[in-house]
PDB file of C-alpha atoms and ligand atoms in Angstrom:
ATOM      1  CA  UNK A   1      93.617 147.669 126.178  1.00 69.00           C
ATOM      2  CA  UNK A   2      96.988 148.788 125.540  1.00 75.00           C
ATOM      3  CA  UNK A   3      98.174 150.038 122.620  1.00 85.00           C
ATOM      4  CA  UNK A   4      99.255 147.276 120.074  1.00 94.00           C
ATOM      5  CA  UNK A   5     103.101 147.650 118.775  1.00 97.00           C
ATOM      6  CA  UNK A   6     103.785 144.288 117.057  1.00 98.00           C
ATOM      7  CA  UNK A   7     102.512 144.936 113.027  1.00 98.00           C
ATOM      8  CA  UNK A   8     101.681 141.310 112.771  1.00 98.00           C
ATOM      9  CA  UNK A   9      99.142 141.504 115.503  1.00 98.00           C
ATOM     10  CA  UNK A  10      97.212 144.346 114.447  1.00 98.00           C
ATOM     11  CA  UNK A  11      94.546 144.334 112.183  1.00 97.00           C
ATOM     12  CA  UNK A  12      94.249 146.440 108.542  1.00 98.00           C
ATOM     13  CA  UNK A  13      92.147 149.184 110.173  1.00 97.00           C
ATOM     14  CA  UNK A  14      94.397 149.624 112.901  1.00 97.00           C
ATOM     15  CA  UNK A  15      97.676 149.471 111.036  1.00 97.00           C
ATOM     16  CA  UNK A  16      96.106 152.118 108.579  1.00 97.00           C
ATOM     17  CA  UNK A  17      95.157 154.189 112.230  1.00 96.00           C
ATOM     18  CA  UNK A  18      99.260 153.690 113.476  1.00 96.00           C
ATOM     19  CA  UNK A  19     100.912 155.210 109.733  1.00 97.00           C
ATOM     20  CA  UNK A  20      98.331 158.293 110.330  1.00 96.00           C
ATOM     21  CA  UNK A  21      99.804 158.794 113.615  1.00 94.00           C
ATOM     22  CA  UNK A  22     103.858 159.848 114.408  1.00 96.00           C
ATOM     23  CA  UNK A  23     105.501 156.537 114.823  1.00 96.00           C
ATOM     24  CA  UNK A  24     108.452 154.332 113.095  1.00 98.00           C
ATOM     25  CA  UNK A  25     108.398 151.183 111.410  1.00 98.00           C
ATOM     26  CA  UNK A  26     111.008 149.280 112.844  1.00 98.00           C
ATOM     27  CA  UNK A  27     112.237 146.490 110.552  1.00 98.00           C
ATOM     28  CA  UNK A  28     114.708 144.104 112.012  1.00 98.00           C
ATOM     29  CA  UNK A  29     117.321 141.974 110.088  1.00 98.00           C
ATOM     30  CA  UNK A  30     119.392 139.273 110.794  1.00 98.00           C
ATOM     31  CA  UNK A  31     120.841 136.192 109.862  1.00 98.00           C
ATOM     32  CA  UNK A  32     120.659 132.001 110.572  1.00 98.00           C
ATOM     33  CA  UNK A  33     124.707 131.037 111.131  1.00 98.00           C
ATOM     34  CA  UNK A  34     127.215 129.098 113.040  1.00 98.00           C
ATOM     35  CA  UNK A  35     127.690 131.117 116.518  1.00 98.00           C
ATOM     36  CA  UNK A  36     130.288 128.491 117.542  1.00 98.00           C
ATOM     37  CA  UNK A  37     129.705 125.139 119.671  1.00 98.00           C
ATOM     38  CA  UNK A  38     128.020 126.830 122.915  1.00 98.00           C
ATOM     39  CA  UNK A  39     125.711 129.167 121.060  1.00 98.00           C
ATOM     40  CA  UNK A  40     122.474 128.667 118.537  1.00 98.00           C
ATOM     41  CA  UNK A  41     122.353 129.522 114.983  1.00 98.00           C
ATOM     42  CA  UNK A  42     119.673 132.199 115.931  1.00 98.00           C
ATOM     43  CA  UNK A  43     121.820 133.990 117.798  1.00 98.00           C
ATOM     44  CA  UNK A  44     121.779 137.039 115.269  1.00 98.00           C
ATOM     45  CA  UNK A  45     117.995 136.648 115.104  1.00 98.00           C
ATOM     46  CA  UNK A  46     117.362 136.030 118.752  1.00 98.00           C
ATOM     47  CA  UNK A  47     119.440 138.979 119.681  1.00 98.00           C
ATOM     48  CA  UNK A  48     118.390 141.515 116.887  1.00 98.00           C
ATOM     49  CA  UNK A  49     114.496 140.723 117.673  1.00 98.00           C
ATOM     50  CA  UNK A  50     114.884 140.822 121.410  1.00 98.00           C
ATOM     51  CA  UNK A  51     116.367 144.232 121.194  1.00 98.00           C
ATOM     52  CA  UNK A  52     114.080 145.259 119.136  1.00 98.00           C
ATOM     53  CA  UNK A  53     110.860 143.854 121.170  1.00 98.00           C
ATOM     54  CA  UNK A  54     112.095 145.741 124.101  1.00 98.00           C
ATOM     55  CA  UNK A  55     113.061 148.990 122.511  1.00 98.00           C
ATOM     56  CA  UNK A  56     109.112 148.679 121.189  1.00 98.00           C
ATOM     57  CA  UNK A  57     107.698 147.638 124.547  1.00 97.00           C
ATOM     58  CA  UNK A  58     109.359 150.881 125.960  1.00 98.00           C
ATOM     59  CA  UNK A  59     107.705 153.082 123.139  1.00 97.00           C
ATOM     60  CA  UNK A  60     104.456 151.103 121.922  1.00 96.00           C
ATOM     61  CA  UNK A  61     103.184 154.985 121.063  1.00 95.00           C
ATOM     62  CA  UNK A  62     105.652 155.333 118.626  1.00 97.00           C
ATOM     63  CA  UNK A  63     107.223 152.273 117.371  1.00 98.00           C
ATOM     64  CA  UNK A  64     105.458 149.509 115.249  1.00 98.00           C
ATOM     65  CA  UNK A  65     107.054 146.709 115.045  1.00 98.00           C
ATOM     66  CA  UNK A  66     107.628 144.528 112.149  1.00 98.00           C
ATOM     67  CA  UNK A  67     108.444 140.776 111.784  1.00 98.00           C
ATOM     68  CA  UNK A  68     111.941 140.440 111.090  1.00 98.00           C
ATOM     69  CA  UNK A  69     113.516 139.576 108.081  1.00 98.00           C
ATOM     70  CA  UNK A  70     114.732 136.342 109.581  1.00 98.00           C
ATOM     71  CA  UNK A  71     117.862 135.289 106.720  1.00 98.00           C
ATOM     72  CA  UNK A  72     120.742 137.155 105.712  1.00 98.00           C
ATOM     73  CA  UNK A  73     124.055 137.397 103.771  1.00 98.00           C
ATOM     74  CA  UNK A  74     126.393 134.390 105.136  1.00 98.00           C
ATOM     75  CA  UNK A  75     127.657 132.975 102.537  1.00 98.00           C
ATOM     76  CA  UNK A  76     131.322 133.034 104.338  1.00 97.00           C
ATOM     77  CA  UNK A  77     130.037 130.491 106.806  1.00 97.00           C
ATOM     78  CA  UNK A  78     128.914 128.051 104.228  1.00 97.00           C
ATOM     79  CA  UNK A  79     132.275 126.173 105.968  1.00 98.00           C
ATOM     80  CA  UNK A  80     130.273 125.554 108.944  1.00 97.00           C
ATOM     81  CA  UNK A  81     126.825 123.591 109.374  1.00 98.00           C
ATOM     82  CA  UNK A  82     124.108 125.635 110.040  1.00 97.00           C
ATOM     83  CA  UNK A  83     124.341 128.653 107.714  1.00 97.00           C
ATOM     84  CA  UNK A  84     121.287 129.574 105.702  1.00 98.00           C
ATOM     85  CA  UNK A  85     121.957 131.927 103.435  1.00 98.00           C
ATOM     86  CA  UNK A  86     120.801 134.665 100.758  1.00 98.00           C
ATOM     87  CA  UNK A  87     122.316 135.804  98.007  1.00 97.00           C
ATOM     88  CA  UNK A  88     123.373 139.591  98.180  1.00 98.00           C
ATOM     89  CA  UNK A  89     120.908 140.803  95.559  1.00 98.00           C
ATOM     90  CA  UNK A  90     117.919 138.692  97.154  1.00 98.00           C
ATOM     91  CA  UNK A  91     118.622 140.577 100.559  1.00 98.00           C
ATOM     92  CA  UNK A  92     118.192 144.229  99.408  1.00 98.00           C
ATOM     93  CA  UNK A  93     115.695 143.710  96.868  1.00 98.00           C
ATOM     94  CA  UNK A  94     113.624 141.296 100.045  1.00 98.00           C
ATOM     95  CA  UNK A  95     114.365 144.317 102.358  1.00 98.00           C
ATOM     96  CA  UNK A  96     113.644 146.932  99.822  1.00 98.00           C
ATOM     97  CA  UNK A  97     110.060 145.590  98.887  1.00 98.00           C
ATOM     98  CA  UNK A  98     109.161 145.286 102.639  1.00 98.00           C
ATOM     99  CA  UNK A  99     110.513 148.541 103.049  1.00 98.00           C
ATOM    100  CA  UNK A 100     108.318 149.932 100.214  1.00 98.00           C
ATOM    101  CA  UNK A 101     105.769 148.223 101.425  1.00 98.00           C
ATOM    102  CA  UNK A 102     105.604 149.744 104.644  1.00 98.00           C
ATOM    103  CA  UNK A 103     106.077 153.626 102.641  1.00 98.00           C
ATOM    104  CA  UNK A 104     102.700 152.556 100.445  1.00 98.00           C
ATOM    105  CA  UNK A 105     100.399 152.260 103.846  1.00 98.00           C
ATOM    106  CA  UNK A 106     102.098 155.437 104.841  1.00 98.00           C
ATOM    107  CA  UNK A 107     104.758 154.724 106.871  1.00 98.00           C
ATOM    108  CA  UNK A 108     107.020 157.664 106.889  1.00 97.00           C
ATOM    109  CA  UNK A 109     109.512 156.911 108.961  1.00 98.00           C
ATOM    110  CA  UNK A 110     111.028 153.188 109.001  1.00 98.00           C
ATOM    111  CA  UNK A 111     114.255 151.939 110.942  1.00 98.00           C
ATOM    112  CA  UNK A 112     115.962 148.502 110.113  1.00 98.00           C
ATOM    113  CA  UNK A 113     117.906 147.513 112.950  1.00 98.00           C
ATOM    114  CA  UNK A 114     120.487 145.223 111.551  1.00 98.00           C
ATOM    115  CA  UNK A 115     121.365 142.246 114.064  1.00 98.00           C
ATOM    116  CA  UNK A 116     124.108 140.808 111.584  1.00 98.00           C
ATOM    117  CA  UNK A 117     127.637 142.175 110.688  1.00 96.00           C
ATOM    118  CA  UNK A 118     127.800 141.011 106.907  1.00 97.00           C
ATOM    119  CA  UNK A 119     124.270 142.778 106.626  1.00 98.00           C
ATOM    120  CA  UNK A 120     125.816 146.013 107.024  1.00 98.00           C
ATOM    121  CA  UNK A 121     125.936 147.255 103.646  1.00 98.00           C
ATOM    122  CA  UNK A 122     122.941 145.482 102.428  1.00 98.00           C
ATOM    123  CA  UNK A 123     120.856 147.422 105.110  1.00 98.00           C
ATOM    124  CA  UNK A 124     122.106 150.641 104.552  1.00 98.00           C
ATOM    125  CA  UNK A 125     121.909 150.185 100.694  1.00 98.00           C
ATOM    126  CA  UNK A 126     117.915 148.978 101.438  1.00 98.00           C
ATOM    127  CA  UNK A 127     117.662 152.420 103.631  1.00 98.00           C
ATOM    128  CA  UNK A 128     119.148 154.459 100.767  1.00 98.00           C
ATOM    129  CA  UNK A 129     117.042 153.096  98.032  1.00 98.00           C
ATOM    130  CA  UNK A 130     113.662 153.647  99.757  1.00 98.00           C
ATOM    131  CA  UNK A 131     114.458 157.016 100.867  1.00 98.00           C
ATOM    132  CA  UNK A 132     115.454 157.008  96.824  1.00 97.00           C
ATOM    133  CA  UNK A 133     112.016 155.422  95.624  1.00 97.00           C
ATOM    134  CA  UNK A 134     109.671 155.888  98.182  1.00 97.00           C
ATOM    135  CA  UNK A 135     108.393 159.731  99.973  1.00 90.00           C
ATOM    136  CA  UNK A 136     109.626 158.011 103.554  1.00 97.00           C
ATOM    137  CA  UNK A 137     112.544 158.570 105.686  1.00 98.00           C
ATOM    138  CA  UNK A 138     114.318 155.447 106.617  1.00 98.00           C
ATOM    139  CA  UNK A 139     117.499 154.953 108.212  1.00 98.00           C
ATOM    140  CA  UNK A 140     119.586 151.888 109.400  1.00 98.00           C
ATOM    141  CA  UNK A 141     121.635 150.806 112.528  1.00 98.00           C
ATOM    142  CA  UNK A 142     123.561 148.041 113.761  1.00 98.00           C
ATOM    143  CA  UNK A 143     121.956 147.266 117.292  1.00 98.00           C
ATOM    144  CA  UNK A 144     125.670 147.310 118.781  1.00 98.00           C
ATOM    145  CA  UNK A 145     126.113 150.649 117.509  1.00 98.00           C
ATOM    146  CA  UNK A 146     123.103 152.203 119.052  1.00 98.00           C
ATOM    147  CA  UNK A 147     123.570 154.973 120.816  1.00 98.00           C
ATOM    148  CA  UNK A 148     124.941 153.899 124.512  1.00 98.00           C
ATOM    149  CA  UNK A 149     125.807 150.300 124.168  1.00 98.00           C
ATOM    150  CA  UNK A 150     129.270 151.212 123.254  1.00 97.00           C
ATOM    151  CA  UNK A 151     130.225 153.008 126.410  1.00 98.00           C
ATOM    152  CA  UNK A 152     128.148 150.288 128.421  1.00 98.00           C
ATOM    153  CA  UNK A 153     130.321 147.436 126.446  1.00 97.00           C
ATOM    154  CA  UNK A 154     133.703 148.913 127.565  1.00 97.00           C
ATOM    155  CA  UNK A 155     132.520 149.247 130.631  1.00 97.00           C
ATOM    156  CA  UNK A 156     131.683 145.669 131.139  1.00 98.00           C
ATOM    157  CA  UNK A 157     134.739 144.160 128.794  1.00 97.00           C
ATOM    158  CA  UNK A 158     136.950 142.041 130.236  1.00 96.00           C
ATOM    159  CA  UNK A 159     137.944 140.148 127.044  1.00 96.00           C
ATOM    160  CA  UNK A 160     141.023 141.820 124.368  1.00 93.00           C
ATOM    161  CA  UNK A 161     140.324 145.214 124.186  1.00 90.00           C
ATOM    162  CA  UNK A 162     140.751 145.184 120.075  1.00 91.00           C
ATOM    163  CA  UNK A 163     139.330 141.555 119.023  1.00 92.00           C
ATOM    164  CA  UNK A 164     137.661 140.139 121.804  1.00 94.00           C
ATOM    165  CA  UNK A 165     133.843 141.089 121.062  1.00 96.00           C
ATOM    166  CA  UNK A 166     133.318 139.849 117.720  1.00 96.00           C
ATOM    167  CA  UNK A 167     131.033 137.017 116.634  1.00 97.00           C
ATOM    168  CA  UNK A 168     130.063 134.338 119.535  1.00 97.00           C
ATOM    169  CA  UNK A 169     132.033 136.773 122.295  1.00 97.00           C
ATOM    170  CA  UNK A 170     131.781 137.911 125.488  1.00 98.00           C
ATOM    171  CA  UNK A 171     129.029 140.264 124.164  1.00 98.00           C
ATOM    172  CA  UNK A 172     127.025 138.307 121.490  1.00 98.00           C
ATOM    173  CA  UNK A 173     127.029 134.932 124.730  1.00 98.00           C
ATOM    174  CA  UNK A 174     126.332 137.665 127.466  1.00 98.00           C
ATOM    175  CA  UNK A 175     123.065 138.844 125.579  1.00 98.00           C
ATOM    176  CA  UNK A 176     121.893 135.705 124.916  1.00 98.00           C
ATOM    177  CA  UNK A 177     122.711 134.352 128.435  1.00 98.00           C
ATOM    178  CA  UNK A 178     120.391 136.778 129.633  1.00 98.00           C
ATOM    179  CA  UNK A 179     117.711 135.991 127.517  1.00 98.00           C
ATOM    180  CA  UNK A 180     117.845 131.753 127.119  1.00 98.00           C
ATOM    181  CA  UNK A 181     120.264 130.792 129.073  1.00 98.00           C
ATOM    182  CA  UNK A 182     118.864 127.087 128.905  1.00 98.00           C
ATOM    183  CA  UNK A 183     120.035 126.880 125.045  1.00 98.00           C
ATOM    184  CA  UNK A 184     123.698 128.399 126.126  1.00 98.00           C
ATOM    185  CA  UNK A 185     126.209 126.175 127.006  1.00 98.00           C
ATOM    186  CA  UNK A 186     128.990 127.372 128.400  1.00 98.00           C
ATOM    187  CA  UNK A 187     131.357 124.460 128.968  1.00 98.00           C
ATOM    188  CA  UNK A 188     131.545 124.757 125.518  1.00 98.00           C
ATOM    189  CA  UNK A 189     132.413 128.223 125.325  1.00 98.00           C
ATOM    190  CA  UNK A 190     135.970 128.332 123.919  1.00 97.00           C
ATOM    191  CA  UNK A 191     138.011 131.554 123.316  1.00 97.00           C
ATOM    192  CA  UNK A 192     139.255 132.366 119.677  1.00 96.00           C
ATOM    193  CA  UNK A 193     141.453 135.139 118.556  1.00 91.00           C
ATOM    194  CA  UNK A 194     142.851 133.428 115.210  1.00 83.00           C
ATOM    195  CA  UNK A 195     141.846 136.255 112.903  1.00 83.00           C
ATOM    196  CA  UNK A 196     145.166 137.470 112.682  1.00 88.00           C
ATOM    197  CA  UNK A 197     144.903 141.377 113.031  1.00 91.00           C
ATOM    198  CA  UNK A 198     147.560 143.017 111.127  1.00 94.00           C
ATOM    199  CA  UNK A 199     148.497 146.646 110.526  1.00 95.00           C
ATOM    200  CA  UNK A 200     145.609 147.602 108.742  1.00 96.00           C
ATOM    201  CA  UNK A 201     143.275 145.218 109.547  1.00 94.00           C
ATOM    202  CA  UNK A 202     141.393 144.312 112.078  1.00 94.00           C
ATOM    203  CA  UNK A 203     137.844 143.768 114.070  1.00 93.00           C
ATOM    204  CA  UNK A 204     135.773 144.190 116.613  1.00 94.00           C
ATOM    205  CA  UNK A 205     131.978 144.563 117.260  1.00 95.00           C
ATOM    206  CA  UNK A 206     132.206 147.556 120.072  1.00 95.00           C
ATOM    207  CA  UNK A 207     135.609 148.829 119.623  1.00 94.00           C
ATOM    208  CA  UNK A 208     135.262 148.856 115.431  1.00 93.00           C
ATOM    209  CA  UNK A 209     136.897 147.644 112.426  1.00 94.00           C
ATOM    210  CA  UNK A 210     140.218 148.814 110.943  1.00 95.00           C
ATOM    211  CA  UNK A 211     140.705 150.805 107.460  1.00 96.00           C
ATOM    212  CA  UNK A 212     140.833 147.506 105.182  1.00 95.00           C
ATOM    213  CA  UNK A 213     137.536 146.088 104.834  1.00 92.00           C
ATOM    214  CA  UNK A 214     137.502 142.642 104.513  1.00 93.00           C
ATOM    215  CA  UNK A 215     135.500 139.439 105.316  1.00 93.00           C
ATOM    216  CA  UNK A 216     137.304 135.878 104.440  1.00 94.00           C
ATOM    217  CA  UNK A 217     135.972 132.764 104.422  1.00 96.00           C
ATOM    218  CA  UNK A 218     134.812 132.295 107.978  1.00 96.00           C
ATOM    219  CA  UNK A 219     136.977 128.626 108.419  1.00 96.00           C
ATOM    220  CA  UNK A 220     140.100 130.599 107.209  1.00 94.00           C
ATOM    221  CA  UNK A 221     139.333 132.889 110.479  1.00 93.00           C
ATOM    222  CA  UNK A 222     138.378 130.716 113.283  1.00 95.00           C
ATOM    223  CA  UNK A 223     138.776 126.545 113.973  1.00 96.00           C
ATOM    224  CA  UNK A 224     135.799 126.928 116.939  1.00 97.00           C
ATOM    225  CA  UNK A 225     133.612 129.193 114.686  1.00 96.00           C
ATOM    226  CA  UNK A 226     134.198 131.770 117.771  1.00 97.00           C
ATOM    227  CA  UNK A 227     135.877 135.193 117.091  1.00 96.00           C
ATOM    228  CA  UNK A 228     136.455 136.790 120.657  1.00 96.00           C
ATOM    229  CA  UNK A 229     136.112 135.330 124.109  1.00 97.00           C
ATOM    230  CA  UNK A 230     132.786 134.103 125.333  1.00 98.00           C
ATOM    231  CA  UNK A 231     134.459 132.574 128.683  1.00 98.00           C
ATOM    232  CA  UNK A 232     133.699 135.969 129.451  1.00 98.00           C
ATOM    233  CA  UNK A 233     130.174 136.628 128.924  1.00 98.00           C
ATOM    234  CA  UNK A 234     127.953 136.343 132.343  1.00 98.00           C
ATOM    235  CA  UNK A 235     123.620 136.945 132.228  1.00 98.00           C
ATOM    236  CA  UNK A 236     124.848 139.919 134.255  1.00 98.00           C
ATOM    237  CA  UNK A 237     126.771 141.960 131.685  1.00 98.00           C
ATOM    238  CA  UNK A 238     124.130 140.455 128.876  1.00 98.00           C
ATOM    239  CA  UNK A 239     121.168 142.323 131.120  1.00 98.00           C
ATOM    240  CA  UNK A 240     123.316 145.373 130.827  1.00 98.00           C
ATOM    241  CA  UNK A 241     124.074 145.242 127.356  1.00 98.00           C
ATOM    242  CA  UNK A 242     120.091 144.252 126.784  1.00 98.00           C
ATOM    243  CA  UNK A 243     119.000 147.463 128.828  1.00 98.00           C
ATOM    244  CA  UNK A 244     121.152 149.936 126.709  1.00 98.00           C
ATOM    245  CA  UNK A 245     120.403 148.399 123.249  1.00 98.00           C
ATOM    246  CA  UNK A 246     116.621 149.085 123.767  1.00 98.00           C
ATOM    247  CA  UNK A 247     117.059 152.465 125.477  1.00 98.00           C
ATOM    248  CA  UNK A 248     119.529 153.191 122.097  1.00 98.00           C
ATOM    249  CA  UNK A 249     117.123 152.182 119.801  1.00 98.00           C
ATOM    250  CA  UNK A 250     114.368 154.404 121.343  1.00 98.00           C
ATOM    251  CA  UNK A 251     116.650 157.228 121.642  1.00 98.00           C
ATOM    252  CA  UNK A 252     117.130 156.706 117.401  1.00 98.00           C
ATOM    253  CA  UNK A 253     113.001 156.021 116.949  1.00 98.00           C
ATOM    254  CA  UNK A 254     112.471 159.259 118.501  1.00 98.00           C
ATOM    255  CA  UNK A 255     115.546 161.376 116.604  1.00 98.00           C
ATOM    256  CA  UNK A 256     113.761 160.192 113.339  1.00 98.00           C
ATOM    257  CA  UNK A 257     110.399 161.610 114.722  1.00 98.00           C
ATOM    258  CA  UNK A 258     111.850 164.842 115.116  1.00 98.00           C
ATOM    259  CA  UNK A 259     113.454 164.687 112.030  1.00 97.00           C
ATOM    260  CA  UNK A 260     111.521 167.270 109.881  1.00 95.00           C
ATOM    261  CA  UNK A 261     110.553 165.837 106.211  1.00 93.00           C
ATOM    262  CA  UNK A 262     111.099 168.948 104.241  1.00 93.00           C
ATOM    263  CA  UNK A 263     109.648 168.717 100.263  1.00 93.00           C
ATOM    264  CA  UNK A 264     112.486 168.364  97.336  1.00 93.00           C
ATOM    265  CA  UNK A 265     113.477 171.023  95.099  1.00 94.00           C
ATOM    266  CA  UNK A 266     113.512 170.056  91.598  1.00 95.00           C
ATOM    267  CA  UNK A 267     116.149 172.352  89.898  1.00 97.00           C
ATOM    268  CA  UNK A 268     115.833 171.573  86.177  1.00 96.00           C
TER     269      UNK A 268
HETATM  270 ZN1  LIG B   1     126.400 137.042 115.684  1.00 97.98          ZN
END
């Protein structure tokens, strides 16, 4: 039989067999929001868990993976129908106990892969505090910024270069055309660029964010709920985009691995 990867599949003896062994707990996080009229709300979740699911698949030896933590922090796109959000607090404490969790069976090594922009600093502030409270190493990314889907994106982009992959874009609609392309429809897709860049200020899922951090209300940003141009997106680039996520994500399970563990030093 081959080896089991998905944590909510495998029994008590064998998840207590997997945190004896070198592996990573990989904890996926997302959200449930507006993704514009041609896309589902899952598209965070969809996306997050896919990558995920095939980053495990490619490295069932060393990667168990966990159910995602299916809501997020959205409370910007309460404007829109469809948002489910969680307050800020709620998130890192929800992350933080599942987290903890994991370190108690003796999982040293645990991974959230973050599928959900606003997340950022709740999932990094979730990696710092069990690395804080628990004996594990864990670490966060942003599936977009693993290793290798950057240069892939630009390679593919044909929307703005600053601005045009964003929320609902060419990449977020290329990923999930190549996944369910039966819930993507595409003569809805509508280009959006209203989130008036300025000096300082500005955003973009592959090509990064400007100095000024800031996140408005989402309907003070967008009229479509779009930010970036999903006319663009094709199954093609989404297969692409897909393929380097998961390869990423391995490449960052097996950097932790090799990560040595090395005992504190209590200096009082
Ligand atoms: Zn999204």
């Amino acid at each position: 039989m081959p080896r089991k990867y998905r944590y909510g599949e495998m029994t008590w003896p064998e998840i207590r067999e997997a945190a004896t062994r070198p592996c990573v707990a990989v904890v996926p996080i997302a959200t449930l929001e507006d993704h514009g009229p041609h896309l589902p709300v899952d598209t965070d979740l969809m996306l997050c868990t896919s990558v995920c699911e095939l980053a495990a698949s490619r490295a069932p030896d060393r990667v168990v993976l966990v159910p995602a933590i299916n809501h997020g922090y959205s409370p910007h796109h309460l404007d829109f129908p469809g948002a489910l959000t969680i307050g800020p607090h709620t998130l890192i404490e929800y992350g933080l106990d599942v987290c903890k969790s994991l370190a108690h069976h003796g999982f040293e090594r645990i991974l959230i892969v973050n599928g959900h922009g606003s997340n950022t600093p709740f999932a990094d502030i979730i990696a710092r505090e069990c690395v804080v409270h628990t004996g594990a190493l864990a670490a966060a990314v942003n599936y977009w910024a693993a290793p290798g889907v950057r240069d892939a994106a630009e390679a593919l982009r044909e929307s703005q270069a600053v601005g045009g992959m964003n929320h609902a874009c060419e990449f977020e609609t290329s990923l999930y055309l190549a996944l369910r392309p039966e819930l993507v429809d595409m003569t809805k897709a509508v280009a959006e660029l209203s989130h008036r860049p300025s000096k300082n200020y500005w955003t973009d899922l592959i090509a990064g964010d400007g100095p000024l951090a800031m996140m408005e209300h989402w309907s003070r940003l967008s009229r479509s709920g779009v930010m970036g141009d999903p006319t663009k997106a094709s199954a093609e680039k989404g297969r692409v985009l897909l393929d380097a996520a998961a390869d990423g994500i391995v490449e960052l399970v097996d950097e932790l691995l090799a990560r040595q563990i090395p005992p504190r030093a209590d200096h009082h």
